[in-house]
Short mmCIF file of C-alpha atoms in Angstrom, two decimals:
data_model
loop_
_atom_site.label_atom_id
_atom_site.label_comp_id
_atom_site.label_asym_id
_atom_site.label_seq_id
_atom_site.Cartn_x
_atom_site.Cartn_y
_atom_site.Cartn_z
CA UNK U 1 0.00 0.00 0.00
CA UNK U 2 1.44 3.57 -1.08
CA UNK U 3 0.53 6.31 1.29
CA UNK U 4 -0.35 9.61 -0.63
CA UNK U 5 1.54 12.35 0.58
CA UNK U 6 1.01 16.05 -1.09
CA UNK U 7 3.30 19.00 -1.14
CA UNK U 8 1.43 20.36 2.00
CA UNK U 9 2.85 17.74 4.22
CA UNK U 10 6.17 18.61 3.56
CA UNK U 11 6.08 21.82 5.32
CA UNK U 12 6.95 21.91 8.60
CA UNK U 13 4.74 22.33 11.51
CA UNK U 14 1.43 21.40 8.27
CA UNK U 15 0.63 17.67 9.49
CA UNK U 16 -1.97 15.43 7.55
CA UNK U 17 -5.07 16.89 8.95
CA UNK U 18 -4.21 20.10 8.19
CA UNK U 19 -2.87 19.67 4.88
CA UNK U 20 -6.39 17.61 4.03
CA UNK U 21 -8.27 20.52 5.23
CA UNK U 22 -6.78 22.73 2.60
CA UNK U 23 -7.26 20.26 0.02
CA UNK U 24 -10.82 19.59 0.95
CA UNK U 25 -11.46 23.68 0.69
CA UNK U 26 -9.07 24.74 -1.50
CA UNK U 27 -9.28 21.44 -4.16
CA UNK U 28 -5.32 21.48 -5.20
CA UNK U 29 -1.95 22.44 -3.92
CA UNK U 30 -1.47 24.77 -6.51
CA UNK U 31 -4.98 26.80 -5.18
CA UNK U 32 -3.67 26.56 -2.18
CA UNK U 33 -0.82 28.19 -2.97
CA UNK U 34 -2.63 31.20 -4.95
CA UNK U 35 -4.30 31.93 -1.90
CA UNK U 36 -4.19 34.87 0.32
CA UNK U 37 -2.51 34.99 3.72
CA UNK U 38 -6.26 35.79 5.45
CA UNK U 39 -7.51 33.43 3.48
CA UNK U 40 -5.72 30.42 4.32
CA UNK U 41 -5.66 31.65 8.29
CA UNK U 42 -9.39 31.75 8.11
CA UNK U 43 -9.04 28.02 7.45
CA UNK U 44 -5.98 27.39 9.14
CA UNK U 45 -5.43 30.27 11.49
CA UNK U 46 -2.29 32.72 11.68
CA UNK U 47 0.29 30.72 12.61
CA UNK U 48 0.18 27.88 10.12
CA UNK U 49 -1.18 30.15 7.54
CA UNK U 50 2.11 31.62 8.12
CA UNK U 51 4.25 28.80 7.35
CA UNK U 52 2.26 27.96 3.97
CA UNK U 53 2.92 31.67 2.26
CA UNK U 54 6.73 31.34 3.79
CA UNK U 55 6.84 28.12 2.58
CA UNK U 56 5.25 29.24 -1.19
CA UNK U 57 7.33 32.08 -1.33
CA UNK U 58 6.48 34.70 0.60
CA UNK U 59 3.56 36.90 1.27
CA UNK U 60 1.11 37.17 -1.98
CA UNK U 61 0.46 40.85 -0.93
CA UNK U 62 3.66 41.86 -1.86
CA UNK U 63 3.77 40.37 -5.16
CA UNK U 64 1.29 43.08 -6.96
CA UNK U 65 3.50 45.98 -4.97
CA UNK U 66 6.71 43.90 -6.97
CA UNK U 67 4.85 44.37 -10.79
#
């Protein structure tokens, strides 16, 4: 038996649960990782919402100030 394991899970301090959550809302890693920082805390909260920007790159709110 394989155990699927997404993206999510590999970022530290985002366990199974968590990362299912997201999925569940969110549908993919890759809308997960469009997603604002409020956003994902609303699901999430703060702190791990926190971890999945850091861990995506950074903060999407600075992006549009970068263009």
């Amino acid at each position: 038996k394989g155990t699927f394991k997404n993206e999510l899970e590999e970022i530290k301090g985002i366990g199974k649960a968590t990362a299912a959550q997201l999925l569940k809302t969110f549908r993919s890693v890759n809308n997960v990782r469009q997603q604002s920082l409020e956003s994902l805390a609303e699901q999430v909260g703060a702190a791990k919402a926190t971890l999945i920007r850091e861990y995506f790159g950074g903060s999407k709110d600075n992006e549009a100030e970068d263009v």
